[in-house]
Tab-separated table of C-alpha atoms and ligand atoms in Angstrom:
chain	number	residue	atom	x	y	z
A	1	MET	CA	-127.958	10.306	198.028
A	2	SER	CA	-125.690	8.373	200.377
A	3	GLU	CA	-122.367	9.900	201.355
A	4	LYS	CA	-119.273	8.664	199.531
A	5	LYS	CA	-117.345	5.931	201.328
A	6	ARG	CA	-113.749	6.748	202.173
A	7	PHE	CA	-110.392	4.981	202.414
A	8	HIS	CA	-107.149	5.714	204.180
A	9	ILE	CA	-103.839	3.972	203.448
A	10	VAL	CA	-100.847	3.904	205.803
A	11	THR	CA	-97.611	3.153	203.955
A	12	TYR	CA	-94.358	1.972	205.500
A	13	GLY	CA	-91.048	1.456	203.732
A	14	CYS	CA	-89.594	2.130	200.354
A	15	GLN	CA	-90.633	3.530	196.984
A	16	MET	CA	-91.791	0.084	195.968
A	17	ASN	CA	-94.350	0.194	198.785
A	18	VAL	CA	-95.391	3.756	197.997
A	19	HIS	CA	-96.186	2.675	194.442
A	20	GLU	CA	-98.014	-0.412	195.693
A	21	SER	CA	-100.148	1.866	197.832
A	22	GLU	CA	-101.051	3.741	194.643
A	23	LYS	CA	-102.227	0.415	193.193
A	24	ILE	CA	-104.262	-0.266	196.341
A	25	ALA	CA	-105.764	3.230	196.093
A	26	GLY	CA	-106.664	2.474	192.463
A	27	MET	CA	-108.581	-0.654	193.476
A	28	LEU	CA	-110.411	1.122	196.277
A	29	SER	CA	-111.419	3.935	193.893
A	30	GLU	CA	-112.826	1.339	191.524
A	31	LEU	CA	-114.950	0.108	194.439
A	32	GLY	CA	-116.307	3.639	194.860
A	33	TYR	CA	-114.192	4.849	197.781
A	34	THR	CA	-112.425	8.214	197.869
A	35	ASN	CA	-109.218	9.034	199.707
A	36	CYS	CA	-109.309	10.751	203.113
A	37	ASP	CA	-106.530	12.032	205.346
A	38	GLU	CA	-107.753	10.804	208.727
A	39	MET	CA	-108.135	7.209	209.776
A	40	GLU	CA	-111.101	8.142	211.987
A	41	SER	CA	-113.315	9.084	209.049
A	42	ALA	CA	-112.355	6.128	206.850
A	43	ASP	CA	-114.583	3.173	205.987
A	44	VAL	CA	-111.582	1.142	204.855
A	45	VAL	CA	-108.108	1.431	206.400
A	46	VAL	CA	-105.220	-0.380	204.714
A	47	PHE	CA	-101.801	-0.853	206.307
A	48	ASN	CA	-99.194	-1.450	203.625
A	49	THR	CA	-96.360	-2.798	205.758
A	50	CYS	CA	-92.615	-3.258	205.419
A	51	CYS	CA	-90.319	-5.692	207.248
A	52	ILE	CA	-86.911	-4.725	205.886
A	53	ARG	CA	-85.908	-3.378	209.302
A	54	GLU	CA	-87.286	-4.109	212.734
A	55	ASN	CA	-88.385	-0.529	213.444
A	56	ALA	CA	-90.666	-0.423	210.368
A	57	GLU	CA	-92.200	-3.689	211.552
A	58	ASN	CA	-92.695	-2.461	215.138
A	59	HIS	CA	-94.186	0.756	213.849
A	60	ALA	CA	-96.822	-1.162	211.852
A	61	PHE	CA	-97.656	-3.462	214.770
A	62	GLY	CA	-98.059	-0.416	217.045
A	63	ASN	CA	-100.351	1.397	214.605
A	64	ILE	CA	-102.550	-1.633	213.959
A	65	GLY	CA	-102.861	-2.113	217.729
A	66	MET	CA	-104.062	1.465	218.134
A	67	LEU	CA	-107.025	0.789	215.870
A	68	LYS	CA	-108.712	-1.603	218.283
A	69	LYS	CA	-110.746	1.109	219.983
A	70	LEU	CA	-111.773	2.801	216.746
A	71	LYS	CA	-112.928	-0.518	215.316
A	72	ALA	CA	-114.933	-1.233	218.495
A	73	ASP	CA	-116.771	2.088	217.952
A	74	LYS	CA	-117.084	1.654	214.168
A	75	LYS	CA	-117.944	-1.987	213.619
A	76	ASP	CA	-118.462	-1.600	209.850
A	77	MET	CA	-115.011	-0.223	209.287
A	78	ILE	CA	-112.846	-2.635	207.278
A	79	ILE	CA	-109.205	-3.010	208.312
A	80	ALA	CA	-106.796	-4.644	205.877
A	81	VAL	CA	-103.114	-5.428	206.374
A	82	GLY	CA	-100.795	-6.222	203.471
A	83	GLY	CA	-97.226	-5.712	202.319
A	84	CYS	CA	-94.080	-7.669	202.999
A	85	LEU	CA	-94.587	-8.054	206.750
A	86	THR	CA	-97.533	-10.409	206.230
A	87	GLN	CA	-95.448	-12.502	203.855
A	88	GLN	CA	-92.888	-13.448	206.508
A	89	MET	CA	-93.092	-16.993	207.805
A	90	GLY	CA	-95.899	-17.276	210.363
A	91	LYS	CA	-96.542	-13.504	210.508
A	92	ALA	CA	-100.036	-13.570	208.979
A	93	GLU	CA	-101.243	-16.025	211.659
A	94	ASN	CA	-99.408	-14.005	214.266
A	95	LEU	CA	-101.174	-10.825	213.121
A	96	HIS	CA	-104.538	-12.567	213.108
A	97	ASP	CA	-104.049	-13.873	216.684
A	98	LYS	CA	-102.839	-10.545	217.987
A	99	PHE	CA	-105.372	-8.362	216.175
A	100	PRO	CA	-108.532	-10.465	215.621
A	101	TYR	CA	-110.395	-7.301	214.545
A	102	VAL	CA	-108.330	-7.092	211.326
A	103	ASP	CA	-110.667	-8.131	208.486
A	104	VAL	CA	-108.320	-8.775	205.579
A	105	ILE	CA	-104.720	-9.966	205.555
A	106	PHE	CA	-103.094	-10.163	202.132
A	107	GLY	CA	-99.553	-10.504	200.804
A	108	THR	CA	-97.264	-9.111	198.126
A	109	HIS	CA	-98.116	-11.758	195.508
A	110	ASN	CA	-101.885	-11.274	195.643
A	111	LEU	CA	-102.069	-7.520	196.106
A	112	HIS	CA	-104.228	-7.229	192.975
A	113	LYS	CA	-106.904	-9.389	194.631
A	114	LEU	CA	-107.477	-6.968	197.497
A	115	LYS	CA	-110.525	-5.639	195.672
A	116	ASP	CA	-112.134	-9.118	195.749
A	117	TYR	CA	-111.248	-9.595	199.422
A	118	ILE	CA	-112.815	-6.271	200.404
A	119	LEU	CA	-115.956	-7.167	198.450
A	120	LEU	CA	-116.078	-10.565	200.126
A	121	LYS	CA	-115.822	-8.960	203.527
A	122	ARG	CA	-118.491	-6.397	202.623
A	123	THR	CA	-120.983	-8.867	201.229
A	124	GLN	CA	-120.396	-11.993	203.298
A	125	LYS	CA	-118.928	-10.428	206.441
A	126	LYS	CA	-116.115	-12.936	206.157
A	127	ALA	CA	-112.571	-12.252	207.285
A	128	VAL	CA	-110.020	-13.082	204.607
A	129	ILE	CA	-106.507	-14.245	205.368
A	130	ASN	CA	-104.781	-15.052	202.144
A	131	ILE	CA	-101.051	-15.033	201.671
A	132	GLU	CA	-100.507	-16.695	198.355
A	133	ASP	CA	-97.193	-18.193	197.362
A	134	ASP	CA	-95.103	-16.745	194.618
A	135	ASP	CA	-96.182	-18.588	191.480
A	136	GLY	CA	-93.829	-16.546	189.307
A	137	SER	CA	-96.634	-14.773	187.450
A	138	ILE	CA	-97.002	-11.048	186.933
A	139	PHE	CA	-100.356	-9.298	187.130
A	140	GLU	CA	-100.722	-6.726	184.354
A	141	GLY	CA	-104.096	-5.143	185.056
A	142	ASP	CA	-103.080	-2.548	187.658
A	143	ASN	CA	-104.743	0.814	187.493
A	144	PRO	CA	-102.874	2.864	190.102
A	145	LEU	CA	-104.243	6.080	191.522
A	146	ARG	CA	-101.058	8.098	191.176
A	147	THR	CA	-100.391	10.623	193.905
A	148	SER	CA	-97.091	12.190	192.883
A	149	TYR	CA	-97.710	14.095	189.666
A	150	PRO	CA	-95.504	15.033	187.784
A	151	ASN	CA	-93.533	11.985	188.958
A	152	ALA	CA	-94.625	8.440	188.192
A	153	TRP	CA	-93.201	5.066	189.154
A	154	VAL	CA	-93.202	2.071	186.872
A	155	ASN	CA	-92.281	-1.438	188.019
A	156	ILE	CA	-89.963	-3.292	185.695
A	157	THR	CA	-89.025	-6.242	187.912
A	158	TYR	CA	-90.495	-7.811	191.027
A	159	GLY	CA	-88.684	-9.891	193.650
A	160	CYS	CA	-84.982	-10.515	194.069
A	161	ASN	CA	-82.544	-13.402	193.554
A	162	ASN	CA	-79.547	-11.933	195.306
A	163	PHE	CA	-79.927	-13.138	198.873
A	164	CYS	CA	-77.700	-10.557	200.493
A	165	SER	CA	-77.158	-12.200	203.873
A	166	TYR	CA	-78.873	-9.433	205.899
A	167	CYS	CA	-81.922	-8.992	203.687
A	168	ILE	CA	-85.438	-10.380	204.030
A	169	VAL	CA	-86.648	-9.179	200.625
A	170	PRO	CA	-86.001	-12.390	198.634
A	171	TYR	CA	-88.015	-14.337	201.231
A	172	VAL	CA	-91.012	-12.023	201.248
A	173	ARG	CA	-91.117	-10.852	197.640
A	174	GLY	CA	-90.068	-14.078	195.942
A	175	ARG	CA	-87.867	-14.735	192.933
A	176	GLU	CA	-87.025	-12.037	190.451
A	177	ARG	CA	-89.384	-11.708	187.511
A	178	SER	CA	-89.319	-9.154	184.708
A	179	ARG	CA	-92.322	-7.510	183.122
A	180	LYS	CA	-92.518	-7.710	179.359
A	181	ALA	CA	-90.739	-4.765	177.714
A	182	GLN	CA	-93.789	-4.030	175.535
A	183	ASN	CA	-95.977	-3.614	178.644
A	184	ILE	CA	-93.456	-1.332	180.335
A	185	ILE	CA	-93.031	0.797	177.214
A	186	ALA	CA	-96.806	1.055	176.723
A	187	GLU	CA	-97.221	2.187	180.340
A	188	VAL	CA	-94.531	4.870	180.008
A	189	GLU	CA	-95.965	6.082	176.666
A	190	GLU	CA	-99.354	6.457	178.287
A	191	LEU	CA	-97.899	8.311	181.299
A	192	VAL	CA	-96.028	10.738	179.038
A	193	LYS	CA	-99.226	11.288	177.049
A	194	GLN	CA	-101.035	12.066	180.310
A	195	GLY	CA	-98.416	14.723	181.086
A	196	TYR	CA	-96.141	12.982	183.586
A	197	LYS	CA	-92.662	14.509	183.392
A	198	GLU	CA	-90.486	12.187	185.421
A	199	ILE	CA	-90.589	8.412	185.167
A	200	THR	CA	-88.731	6.232	187.657
A	201	LEU	CA	-88.273	2.585	186.736
A	202	LEU	CA	-88.482	0.388	189.818
A	203	GLY	CA	-86.987	-2.976	190.726
A	204	GLN	CA	-84.912	-4.479	193.551
A	205	ASN	CA	-82.100	-4.825	191.014
A	206	VAL	CA	-83.038	-3.162	187.731
A	207	ASN	CA	-79.705	-4.182	186.160
A	208	SER	CA	-80.687	-7.818	186.023
A	209	TYR	CA	-83.881	-6.958	184.127
A	210	GLY	CA	-84.652	-9.593	181.506
A	211	ASN	CA	-82.062	-12.133	182.709
A	212	GLY	CA	-82.993	-15.646	181.623
A	213	THR	CA	-85.812	-14.413	179.344
A	214	ASP	CA	-86.204	-13.214	175.742
A	215	GLU	CA	-86.706	-9.649	176.955
A	216	PRO	CA	-84.033	-7.029	176.132
A	217	SER	CA	-81.238	-6.251	178.608
A	218	PHE	CA	-81.714	-3.357	181.024
A	219	PRO	CA	-79.565	-0.892	179.022
A	220	GLU	CA	-81.567	-1.782	175.877
A	221	LEU	CA	-84.862	-1.322	177.675
A	222	LEU	CA	-83.721	1.988	179.132
A	223	GLU	CA	-82.706	3.283	175.718
A	224	ARG	CA	-86.012	2.247	174.164
A	225	ILE	CA	-87.867	4.137	176.883
A	226	ALA	CA	-85.594	7.159	176.463
A	227	ASN	CA	-86.590	7.174	172.780
A	228	ILE	CA	-90.273	7.742	173.599
A	229	GLU	CA	-91.252	11.166	172.289
A	230	GLY	CA	-91.943	14.105	174.582
A	231	LYS	CA	-90.045	16.038	177.224
A	232	PHE	CA	-89.617	13.926	180.334
A	233	ARG	CA	-86.902	12.698	182.683
A	234	LEU	CA	-85.978	9.094	183.245
A	235	ARG	CA	-84.599	7.604	186.475
A	236	PHE	CA	-84.199	4.056	187.729
A	237	MET	CA	-83.634	2.342	191.050
A	238	THR	CA	-82.158	0.215	192.534
A	239	SER	CA	-78.973	-0.920	190.793
A	240	HIS	CA	-76.861	-3.731	192.180
A	241	PRO	CA	-73.187	-2.803	191.648
A	242	LYS	CA	-72.242	-6.326	190.542
A	243	ASP	CA	-74.528	-5.961	187.497
A	244	PHE	CA	-73.774	-2.335	186.673
A	245	SER	CA	-72.239	-2.436	183.184
A	246	GLU	CA	-70.215	-0.232	180.862
A	247	GLU	CA	-73.058	-0.557	178.359
A	248	LEU	CA	-75.401	1.063	180.900
A	249	ALA	CA	-72.969	3.958	181.433
A	250	LYS	CA	-72.871	4.474	177.643
A	251	VAL	CA	-76.663	4.469	177.406
A	252	ILE	CA	-76.898	7.090	180.167
A	253	ALA	CA	-74.306	9.206	178.338
A	254	ARG	CA	-76.023	9.175	174.945
A	255	ASN	CA	-79.650	9.724	176.021
A	256	SER	CA	-80.368	13.176	177.353
A	257	LYS	CA	-83.617	12.139	179.071
A	258	ILE	CA	-81.788	9.827	181.493
A	259	CYS	CA	-80.820	11.789	184.598
A	260	HIS	CA	-77.162	12.002	185.491
A	261	CYS	CA	-77.795	10.639	188.956
A	262	VAL	CA	-77.397	6.964	189.801
A	263	HIS	CA	-78.358	5.167	193.004
A	264	LEU	CA	-75.734	2.493	193.537
A	265	PRO	CA	-75.971	0.919	197.016
A	266	VAL	CA	-72.537	-0.085	198.325
A	267	GLN	CA	-73.637	-1.116	201.858
A	268	SER	CA	-70.058	-1.259	203.233
A	269	GLY	CA	-66.511	-0.259	202.300
A	270	SER	CA	-64.898	-3.305	203.912
A	271	ASN	CA	-64.143	-6.342	201.754
A	272	GLU	CA	-64.551	-8.693	204.724
A	273	ILE	CA	-68.000	-7.321	205.447
A	274	LEU	CA	-69.016	-7.207	201.769
A	275	LYS	CA	-68.103	-10.891	201.529
A	276	ALA	CA	-70.100	-11.735	204.658
A	277	MET	CA	-72.992	-9.723	203.216
A	278	ASN	CA	-72.834	-11.869	200.049
A	279	ARG	CA	-72.655	-8.758	197.889
A	280	LYS	CA	-70.344	-10.392	195.309
A	281	TYR	CA	-68.050	-7.373	194.788
A	282	THR	CA	-65.128	-5.784	196.587
A	283	ALA	CA	-64.662	-2.110	197.413
A	284	GLU	CA	-62.153	-2.006	194.525
A	285	ASP	CA	-64.692	-3.520	192.084
A	286	TYR	CA	-67.209	-0.921	193.211
A	287	LEU	CA	-64.797	1.974	192.727
A	288	GLU	CA	-63.988	0.633	189.272
A	289	LYS	CA	-67.712	0.772	188.364
A	290	ILE	CA	-67.849	4.368	189.549
A	291	GLU	CA	-64.807	5.130	187.404
A	292	ILE	CA	-66.491	3.607	184.339
A	293	LEU	CA	-69.642	5.607	185.028
A	294	LYS	CA	-67.650	8.844	185.391
A	295	LYS	CA	-65.626	8.107	182.262
A	296	TYR	CA	-68.793	8.248	180.151
A	297	VAL	CA	-70.859	10.601	182.326
A	298	PRO	CA	-68.356	12.889	184.094
A	299	ASP	CA	-70.999	15.033	185.824
A	300	CYS	CA	-72.976	12.041	187.138
A	301	THR	CA	-73.785	12.168	190.844
A	302	VAL	CA	-74.003	8.969	192.848
A	303	THR	CA	-76.196	8.162	195.819
A	304	THR	CA	-76.043	5.028	197.928
A	305	ASP	CA	-77.306	2.860	200.797
A	306	LEU	CA	-75.012	2.094	203.731
A	307	ILE	CA	-75.349	-0.295	206.649
A	308	VAL	CA	-73.352	-0.018	209.882
A	309	GLY	CA	-73.146	-2.596	212.654
A	310	PHE	CA	-73.283	-5.708	210.480
A	311	PRO	CA	-72.158	-8.750	212.566
A	312	ASN	CA	-68.406	-8.763	213.164
A	313	GLU	CA	-67.928	-5.205	211.872
A	314	THR	CA	-64.706	-3.932	213.452
A	315	GLU	CA	-63.548	-0.325	213.818
A	316	GLU	CA	-61.277	-0.938	210.808
A	317	ASP	CA	-64.222	-2.179	208.739
A	318	PHE	CA	-66.185	0.900	209.688
A	319	GLU	CA	-63.231	3.166	208.853
A	320	ALA	CA	-63.094	1.482	205.429
A	321	THR	CA	-66.737	2.502	204.894
A	322	LEU	CA	-65.952	6.105	205.870
A	323	ASN	CA	-63.000	6.123	203.482
A	324	LEU	CA	-65.050	4.778	200.604
A	325	VAL	CA	-67.769	7.369	201.223
A	326	LYS	CA	-65.133	10.116	201.031
A	327	LYS	CA	-63.553	8.637	197.913
A	328	VAL	CA	-66.841	8.423	196.007
A	329	GLY	CA	-68.134	11.762	197.313
A	330	TYR	CA	-71.803	10.730	197.341
A	331	SER	CA	-74.327	13.490	196.792
A	332	SER	CA	-76.543	11.823	199.404
A	333	ALA	CA	-76.967	8.464	201.107
A	334	PHE	CA	-79.509	6.418	203.017
A	335	THR	CA	-77.799	5.211	206.167
A	336	PHE	CA	-79.063	2.277	208.227
A	337	VAL	CA	-78.148	0.460	211.401
A	338	TYR	CA	-78.069	-3.266	210.665
A	339	SER	CA	-81.317	-4.870	211.764
A	340	LYS	CA	-81.390	-8.597	212.508
A	341	ARG	CA	-84.077	-10.279	210.397
A	342	ASP	CA	-85.155	-13.793	211.361
A	343	GLY	CA	-84.666	-16.316	208.602
A	344	THR	CA	-81.725	-14.531	206.980
A	345	VAL	CA	-78.187	-15.941	206.994
A	346	ALA	CA	-76.763	-12.960	208.923
A	347	ALA	CA	-79.243	-13.454	211.770
A	348	LYS	CA	-77.349	-16.617	212.726
A	349	MET	CA	-73.902	-15.009	212.611
A	350	PRO	CA	-71.983	-14.682	215.879
A	351	ASN	CA	-70.774	-11.277	217.091
A	352	GLN	CA	-73.864	-9.186	216.552
A	353	ILE	CA	-72.747	-5.612	217.278
A	354	PRO	CA	-73.997	-3.936	220.491
A	355	GLU	CA	-76.444	-1.072	219.981
A	356	ASP	CA	-74.243	1.621	221.523
A	357	ILE	CA	-71.440	0.869	219.065
A	358	SER	CA	-73.797	0.876	216.066
A	359	LYS	CA	-75.317	4.149	217.252
A	360	ARG	CA	-71.934	5.812	217.532
A	361	ARG	CA	-70.991	4.569	214.082
A	362	ILE	CA	-74.193	5.709	212.404
A	363	MET	CA	-73.873	9.171	213.937
A	364	LYS	CA	-70.343	9.495	212.596
A	365	LEU	CA	-71.419	8.247	209.174
A	366	VAL	CA	-74.436	10.587	208.976
A	367	GLU	CA	-72.161	13.471	209.958
A	368	LEU	CA	-69.793	12.631	207.094
A	369	VAL	CA	-72.580	12.186	204.521
A	370	ASN	CA	-74.166	15.474	205.582
A	371	SER	CA	-70.880	17.321	205.326
A	372	LEU	CA	-70.433	16.050	201.752
A	373	THR	CA	-73.982	17.071	200.863
A	374	ARG	CA	-73.523	20.535	202.405
A	375	GLU	CA	-70.251	21.031	200.553
A	376	GLN	CA	-71.877	20.129	197.228
A	377	SER	CA	-74.895	22.352	197.974
A	378	ALA	CA	-72.654	25.339	198.685
A	379	SER	CA	-70.943	24.902	195.307
A	380	TYR	CA	-74.322	25.388	193.590
A	381	VAL	CA	-74.679	29.044	194.627
A	382	GLY	CA	-74.589	31.331	191.582
A	383	LYS	CA	-75.241	28.480	189.142
A	384	ALA	CA	-78.225	28.041	186.830
A	385	VAL	CA	-80.231	24.831	187.059
A	386	GLU	CA	-83.303	23.399	185.402
A	387	ILE	CA	-85.683	21.876	187.901
A	388	LEU	CA	-88.916	19.977	187.539
A	389	CYS	CA	-91.373	21.604	189.924
A	390	GLU	CA	-93.082	18.839	191.914
A	391	ASP	CA	-94.726	20.411	194.940
A	392	TYR	CA	-95.688	23.487	196.941
A	393	ASP	CA	-94.230	23.704	200.443
A	394	LYS	CA	-96.920	25.317	202.584
A	395	LYS	CA	-94.590	26.024	205.516
A	396	LYS	CA	-92.060	27.844	203.347
A	397	GLY	CA	-94.697	29.326	201.044
A	398	MET	CA	-92.533	28.250	198.117
A	399	TYR	CA	-92.627	25.845	195.198
A	400	CYS	CA	-89.978	23.142	195.024
A	401	GLY	CA	-88.499	20.666	192.614
A	402	ARG	CA	-85.350	18.739	191.809
A	403	ASP	CA	-82.637	19.196	189.265
A	404	GLU	CA	-81.556	16.148	187.295
A	405	TYR	CA	-78.955	15.374	189.974
A	406	GLY	CA	-81.750	14.992	192.519
A	407	ARG	CA	-81.049	18.188	194.469
A	408	MET	CA	-84.156	19.872	195.944
A	409	CYS	CA	-84.530	23.590	195.108
A	410	TYR	CA	-87.107	26.058	196.488
A	411	PHE	CA	-88.377	29.144	194.680
A	412	GLU	CA	-91.207	31.650	194.667
A	413	SER	CA	-93.757	31.721	191.889
A	414	GLU	CA	-96.939	33.704	191.238
A	415	ASN	CA	-98.521	30.902	189.256
A	416	ASN	CA	-98.843	27.203	190.068
A	417	ALA	CA	-95.640	25.759	188.623
A	418	ILE	CA	-96.204	22.086	189.502
A	419	GLY	CA	-95.354	19.939	186.482
A	420	GLU	CA	-93.306	22.666	184.770
A	421	PHE	CA	-89.599	22.631	184.005
A	422	VAL	CA	-88.290	25.860	185.527
A	423	ASN	CA	-84.899	27.550	185.107
A	424	LEU	CA	-83.510	28.906	188.354
A	425	LYS	CA	-80.454	30.794	189.454
A	426	ILE	CA	-79.354	29.412	192.820
A	427	THR	CA	-79.029	32.241	195.336
A	428	LYS	CA	-78.634	30.405	198.643
A	429	ALA	CA	-77.713	26.987	200.025
A	430	ASN	CA	-79.051	25.912	203.382
A	431	GLY	CA	-77.865	22.468	204.431
A	432	ILE	CA	-79.132	20.114	201.764
A	433	SER	CA	-81.745	22.524	200.359
A	434	LEU	CA	-81.123	25.106	197.687
A	435	TYR	CA	-83.025	28.352	197.086
A	436	GLY	CA	-83.251	30.075	193.761
A	437	GLU	CA	-84.957	32.662	191.580
A	438	ARG	CA	-86.594	32.144	188.230
A	439	ILE	CA	-84.464	33.263	185.270
B	501	5AD	N1	-80.759	-4.022	208.164
B	501	5AD	C1	-80.447	-2.750	207.790
B	501	5AD	N2	-80.611	-2.283	206.543
B	501	5AD	C2	-81.107	-3.138	205.632
B	501	5AD	N3	-81.383	-2.978	204.310
B	501	5AD	C3	-81.897	-4.122	203.844
B	501	5AD	N4	-81.954	-5.047	204.825
B	501	5AD	C4	-81.457	-4.455	205.936
B	501	5AD	C5	-81.257	-4.898	207.271
B	501	5AD	N5	-81.543	-6.137	207.655
B	501	5AD	C6	-81.105	-1.723	203.591
B	501	5AD	C7	-80.044	-1.914	202.508
B	501	5AD	C8	-80.842	-1.834	201.241
B	501	5AD	C9	-81.956	-0.896	201.633
B	501	5AD	C10	-83.165	-0.929	200.771
B	501	5AD	O1	-82.292	-1.295	202.943
B	501	5AD	O2	-79.137	-0.849	202.597
B	501	5AD	O3	-80.102	-1.350	200.140
B	502	SF4	FE1	-82.114	-7.244	199.470
B	502	SF4	FE2	-79.735	-7.591	198.298
B	502	SF4	FE3	-82.027	-8.079	196.921
B	502	SF4	FE4	-81.365	-5.536	197.529
B	502	SF4	S1	-80.198	-6.926	196.178
B	502	SF4	S2	-83.396	-6.501	197.765
B	502	SF4	S3	-80.366	-5.788	199.538
B	502	SF4	S4	-81.283	-9.208	198.721
């Protein structure tokens, strides 16, 4: 019997990409391949790229370049490159010129056709470069090979209409489109039946789900999903603050399955910068949304995304961001240095900020965010929490999982606890991590 063929996927970027890699893995399994950890032993290598920031893009280019030698030694190996990098204007051709040994180049709109492209390459030895345009349709036949039990991701929208001035996403992922509620609900029901315990609804801006269609609003959809029977947790990301509504806060408050933890990217605390970013809210509007959320869900934690070094950002603008971070008291935050993306409005703005200034600002911001996180962690000691065990940390020799607020807790267990809800008493806080004992 011939040995099983193997695949290896390299994923860059966000949760959206991680879930897309699960869909790619699903297609490769259907073709008879099994997953392997090393690129060297793979028959198919897929790079699922990201172009949101320049370093993710450079990283992918570097890694694809390193495969030249391996491919020269293993001529039958198939190399495929997809994800949002290939969807940027002229990038697919650029990739093909630079790395002629890449066999398949595909985009974000035709991800589901990768299976056909691999088959075509296998049978006809033909390279495939196919970056289809966004035709507004949604493919519903995905069969992802999920890798994060007990957590599962479910797309509810694709694309984005917001055109924040720094962001490439609307150009590479196309206009926003919503999946039909009945398809989303059926997928979640099936996942719960299979034993998944935490469902995260995914979209660039989940709050605008259903806009301009006959589908329900996002709060309605969320409530319908929360009404599915069984014990599971419900999360969603990402929310655009301009569309975050009182109705949504009420839905979170009255449905116990929805976690009291909301990711609400603010990006900056300066009104000048928010305007230049085309975010369509002020710092005051944002704080008002937080107030509404806390009115209905007082214990809700908030996480965010922040960018420093946006063109024209002054020291005062940056101070305004620090002040807003303190005021909200985020439980954690993703912090980024602004990255100039060709084709976006901000790329043409004068006064791009020098690297040394951005670096100093990000260090100060990270310091502040970490101090808030540490403070909140310390206040956990002695408390009881319910966590969903999601992994075993080999280095620590401990199981780990998150509470509903998203805080990671480590604990010892004789039996495999992955997928179980476990009650812990927190005994120690170490930076952002918590340690506890079963109760
Ligand atoms: N530079 C830096 N950060 C960016 N993001 C998006 N585009 C850029 C960019 N050009 C960040 C935003 C967004 C997150 C997903 O990535 O903070 O919320
Ligand atoms: Fe990018 Fe703004 Fe859309 Fe988020 S909402 S994906 S930052 S354009």
